[in-house]
């Protein structure tokens, strides 16, 4: 019942790492097939053609969150960094940022002041809105008509708690586009998709999801 939250944390960390210049970060669609695999980490690293892998686990219970994270170098299966976070749920964004920053430090990548500022930026101050957003993304990526409609309902619910939540507008942009592209809705929904995406970018000009 916490899978949507765990996958959402994974997505957010991927997004943060992808913003660093000069890195190749494997996207969610290629990586998630390994979530429940029996393959060893060296084999996964070779298949993905990466130098390091971040693995971890997340557990959420009411307002408490526990995150275990470990960065592993593939060539010799050496742990470059590991940490455990036991925090209140309100610290979820700080955890995401800290994991990304510690990975950069372990790989001896010097972050610019702008990159550090982007890392520290919270997507929203409202945790209820964030929870609805993560639930919406979980339904969206199923790519089924009814799930897409449910994702839209959840995104709209998130906006009730934070009407300036840029990521939610990018989610609506995705879902509205799918209505036309995949599920046969009128082309006016592409216009609605562009409008929602432009709203996301107006709220956060650095939001890659809005441009996508």
Short mmCIF file of C-alpha atoms in Angstrom, two decimals:
data_model
loop_
_atom_site.label_atom_id
_atom_site.label_comp_id
_atom_site.label_asym_id
_atom_site.label_seq_id
_atom_site.Cartn_x
_atom_site.Cartn_y
_atom_site.Cartn_z
CA UNK A 1 0.00 0.00 0.00
CA UNK A 2 3.07 2.27 0.13
CA UNK A 3 4.37 1.36 -3.31
CA UNK A 4 3.16 4.61 -4.88
CA UNK A 5 5.17 6.57 -2.28
CA UNK A 6 8.32 4.48 -2.71
CA UNK A 7 8.20 4.72 -6.51
CA UNK A 8 7.57 8.45 -6.21
CA UNK A 9 10.67 8.87 -4.05
CA UNK A 10 12.65 6.96 -6.66
CA UNK A 11 11.34 9.21 -9.43
CA UNK A 12 12.18 12.37 -7.49
CA UNK A 13 15.77 11.26 -6.81
CA UNK A 14 16.21 10.30 -10.49
CA UNK A 15 14.92 13.74 -11.49
CA UNK A 16 17.34 15.50 -9.13
CA UNK A 17 20.33 13.49 -10.32
CA UNK A 18 19.38 14.00 -13.97
CA UNK A 19 19.74 17.76 -13.56
CA UNK A 20 23.48 17.51 -12.88
CA UNK A 21 25.54 18.33 -15.95
CA UNK A 22 27.62 15.59 -17.56
CA UNK A 23 25.86 12.61 -15.99
CA UNK A 24 24.07 9.74 -17.66
CA UNK A 25 21.18 8.74 -15.41
CA UNK A 26 18.99 5.80 -16.37
CA UNK A 27 15.30 6.80 -16.68
CA UNK A 28 12.49 5.19 -14.71
CA UNK A 29 11.12 3.21 -17.67
CA UNK A 30 14.42 1.34 -18.16
CA UNK A 31 15.24 0.96 -14.48
CA UNK A 32 11.94 -0.16 -12.91
CA UNK A 33 12.06 -3.60 -14.52
CA UNK A 34 14.79 -4.44 -12.02
CA UNK A 35 12.70 -3.54 -8.96
CA UNK A 36 11.88 -7.14 -8.03
CA UNK A 37 14.59 -8.91 -10.00
CA UNK A 38 16.80 -11.75 -8.78
CA UNK A 39 19.72 -10.54 -10.90
CA UNK A 40 22.84 -9.51 -9.03
CA UNK A 41 23.85 -5.89 -9.06
CA UNK A 42 26.93 -6.40 -11.26
CA UNK A 43 24.80 -7.97 -13.98
CA UNK A 44 22.29 -5.13 -13.76
CA UNK A 45 25.07 -2.54 -13.99
CA UNK A 46 26.54 -4.21 -17.07
CA UNK A 47 23.15 -4.43 -18.78
CA UNK A 48 22.47 -0.74 -18.12
CA UNK A 49 26.08 0.23 -18.95
CA UNK A 50 26.52 2.33 -15.82
CA UNK A 51 29.44 2.84 -13.46
CA UNK A 52 27.41 3.04 -10.25
CA UNK A 53 24.01 1.98 -8.94
CA UNK A 54 21.97 3.51 -6.15
CA UNK A 55 19.92 0.91 -4.32
CA UNK A 56 17.73 1.31 -1.30
CA UNK A 57 14.50 0.74 0.53
CA UNK A 58 11.78 3.01 1.85
CA UNK A 59 9.26 2.42 4.58
CA UNK A 60 6.51 4.87 5.51
CA UNK A 61 4.23 4.46 8.51
CA UNK A 62 1.86 7.30 9.37
CA UNK A 63 4.14 10.33 9.79
CA UNK A 64 7.39 8.38 10.07
CA UNK A 65 9.69 7.52 7.19
CA UNK A 66 12.77 5.29 7.04
CA UNK A 67 15.05 5.34 4.01
CA UNK A 68 18.11 3.14 3.46
CA UNK A 69 20.36 4.12 0.56
CA UNK A 70 23.63 2.72 -0.77
CA UNK A 71 25.75 3.79 -3.75
CA UNK A 72 27.67 0.87 -5.28
CA UNK A 73 30.54 0.96 -7.79
CA UNK A 74 29.88 -1.77 -10.32
CA UNK A 75 33.41 -2.75 -11.37
CA UNK A 76 34.40 -4.02 -7.92
CA UNK A 77 31.07 -3.96 -6.00
CA UNK A 78 32.44 -1.43 -3.53
CA UNK A 79 30.08 0.72 -1.49
CA UNK A 80 31.00 4.35 -2.13
CA UNK A 81 28.42 5.73 0.29
CA UNK A 82 25.54 4.53 2.43
CA UNK A 83 23.19 6.08 4.94
CA UNK A 84 19.97 5.49 6.84
CA UNK A 85 17.40 8.21 7.40
CA UNK A 86 14.79 7.91 10.12
CA UNK A 87 12.74 11.08 9.93
CA UNK A 88 9.29 12.55 10.06
CA UNK A 89 7.40 12.64 6.77
CA UNK A 90 7.83 16.41 6.61
CA UNK A 91 11.55 15.77 5.96
CA UNK A 92 10.89 13.84 2.73
CA UNK A 93 12.19 16.61 0.44
CA UNK A 94 15.29 17.16 2.56
CA UNK A 95 16.05 13.42 2.34
CA UNK A 96 15.73 13.45 -1.47
CA UNK A 97 18.07 16.44 -1.73
CA UNK A 98 20.58 15.01 0.73
CA UNK A 99 20.77 11.67 -1.10
CA UNK A 100 21.46 13.44 -4.40
CA UNK A 101 24.08 15.72 -2.84
CA UNK A 102 25.84 12.84 -1.07
CA UNK A 103 26.00 10.90 -4.36
CA UNK A 104 27.60 13.89 -6.07
CA UNK A 105 30.11 14.13 -3.21
CA UNK A 106 30.89 10.38 -3.36
CA UNK A 107 31.55 10.64 -7.10
CA UNK A 108 33.69 13.75 -6.53
CA UNK A 109 31.43 16.01 -8.58
CA UNK A 110 31.49 19.64 -7.49
CA UNK A 111 28.04 21.18 -7.62
CA UNK A 112 27.57 24.78 -8.67
CA UNK A 113 25.68 27.15 -6.34
CA UNK A 114 22.78 27.05 -8.81
CA UNK A 115 22.66 23.24 -8.71
CA UNK A 116 22.71 23.26 -4.91
CA UNK A 117 19.89 25.79 -4.89
CA UNK A 118 17.80 23.65 -7.26
CA UNK A 119 18.46 20.60 -5.08
CA UNK A 120 17.17 22.33 -1.98
CA UNK A 121 14.03 23.68 -3.62
CA UNK A 122 10.84 22.01 -2.41
CA UNK A 123 8.17 21.16 -5.00
CA UNK A 124 5.45 22.09 -2.49
CA UNK A 125 5.03 23.00 1.16
CA UNK A 126 1.85 20.90 1.44
CA UNK A 127 2.42 17.19 2.14
CA UNK A 128 -1.21 16.30 1.42
CA UNK A 129 -0.90 17.83 -2.04
CA UNK A 130 2.37 15.91 -2.54
CA UNK A 131 0.70 12.64 -1.52
CA UNK A 132 -2.12 13.16 -4.03
CA UNK A 133 0.45 14.01 -6.70
CA UNK A 134 2.41 10.79 -6.09
CA UNK A 135 -0.79 8.74 -6.19
CA UNK A 136 -1.71 10.43 -9.45
CA UNK A 137 1.66 9.62 -11.02
CA UNK A 138 1.33 5.99 -9.93
CA UNK A 139 -1.96 5.70 -11.80
CA UNK A 140 -0.73 7.69 -14.79
CA UNK A 141 2.20 5.36 -15.54
CA UNK A 142 -0.15 2.38 -15.86
CA UNK A 143 -1.17 3.82 -19.25
CA UNK A 144 -4.74 2.52 -19.10
CA UNK A 145 -7.77 4.66 -19.87
CA UNK A 146 -9.52 4.36 -16.52
CA UNK A 147 -6.26 4.76 -14.61
CA UNK A 148 -5.48 7.89 -16.62
CA UNK A 149 -8.86 9.34 -15.66
CA UNK A 150 -8.23 8.50 -12.02
CA UNK A 151 -4.81 10.18 -12.23
CA UNK A 152 -6.50 13.39 -13.45
CA UNK A 153 -8.90 13.29 -10.48
CA UNK A 154 -5.98 12.88 -8.07
CA UNK A 155 -3.98 15.69 -9.68
CA UNK A 156 -6.99 18.00 -9.39
CA UNK A 157 -7.34 16.98 -5.74
CA UNK A 158 -3.70 17.93 -5.16
CA UNK A 159 -4.38 21.41 -6.56
CA UNK A 160 -7.11 21.91 -3.96
CA UNK A 161 -4.37 21.81 -1.32
CA UNK A 162 -1.72 23.71 -3.33
CA UNK A 163 -2.96 25.59 -6.43
CA UNK A 164 0.62 26.61 -7.29
CA UNK A 165 2.11 23.09 -7.36
CA UNK A 166 3.95 23.09 -10.71
CA UNK A 167 4.53 19.33 -10.91
CA UNK A 168 0.78 18.72 -10.70
CA UNK A 169 0.16 20.86 -13.78
CA UNK A 170 2.83 18.88 -15.64
CA UNK A 171 1.00 15.70 -14.58
CA UNK A 172 -2.26 17.10 -15.94
CA UNK A 173 -0.41 18.01 -19.14
CA UNK A 174 0.71 14.39 -19.49
CA UNK A 175 -2.71 12.95 -18.71
CA UNK A 176 -4.63 15.33 -21.00
CA UNK A 177 -2.26 14.49 -23.86
CA UNK A 178 -2.79 10.77 -23.29
CA UNK A 179 -6.54 11.30 -23.59
CA UNK A 180 -6.03 12.25 -27.23
CA UNK A 181 -2.92 10.30 -28.19
CA UNK A 182 -3.83 6.97 -26.62
CA UNK A 183 -7.51 6.95 -25.69
CA UNK A 184 -9.35 8.63 -28.58
CA UNK A 185 -10.51 11.85 -26.91
CA UNK A 186 -11.01 15.01 -29.07
CA UNK A 187 -7.94 17.00 -30.13
CA UNK A 188 -9.01 19.86 -27.85
CA UNK A 189 -7.40 17.89 -25.03
CA UNK A 190 -4.00 18.47 -26.66
CA UNK A 191 -4.68 22.19 -26.30
CA UNK A 192 -5.58 21.61 -22.64
CA UNK A 193 -2.34 19.62 -22.26
CA UNK A 194 -0.26 22.50 -23.65
CA UNK A 195 -2.10 24.97 -21.43
CA UNK A 196 -1.43 22.89 -18.30
CA UNK A 197 2.23 22.45 -19.26
CA UNK A 198 2.67 26.17 -19.85
CA UNK A 199 1.15 26.79 -16.42
CA UNK A 200 3.72 24.39 -14.90
CA UNK A 201 6.58 26.23 -16.63
CA UNK A 202 5.24 29.63 -15.57
CA UNK A 203 5.34 28.45 -11.94
CA UNK A 204 8.77 26.81 -12.28
CA UNK A 205 10.83 27.70 -15.40
CA UNK A 206 13.37 24.96 -14.52
CA UNK A 207 10.76 22.16 -14.46
CA UNK A 208 11.83 19.60 -17.06
CA UNK A 209 8.54 17.71 -16.64
CA UNK A 210 6.66 20.80 -17.80
CA UNK A 211 8.71 21.05 -21.01
CA UNK A 212 8.33 17.35 -21.68
#
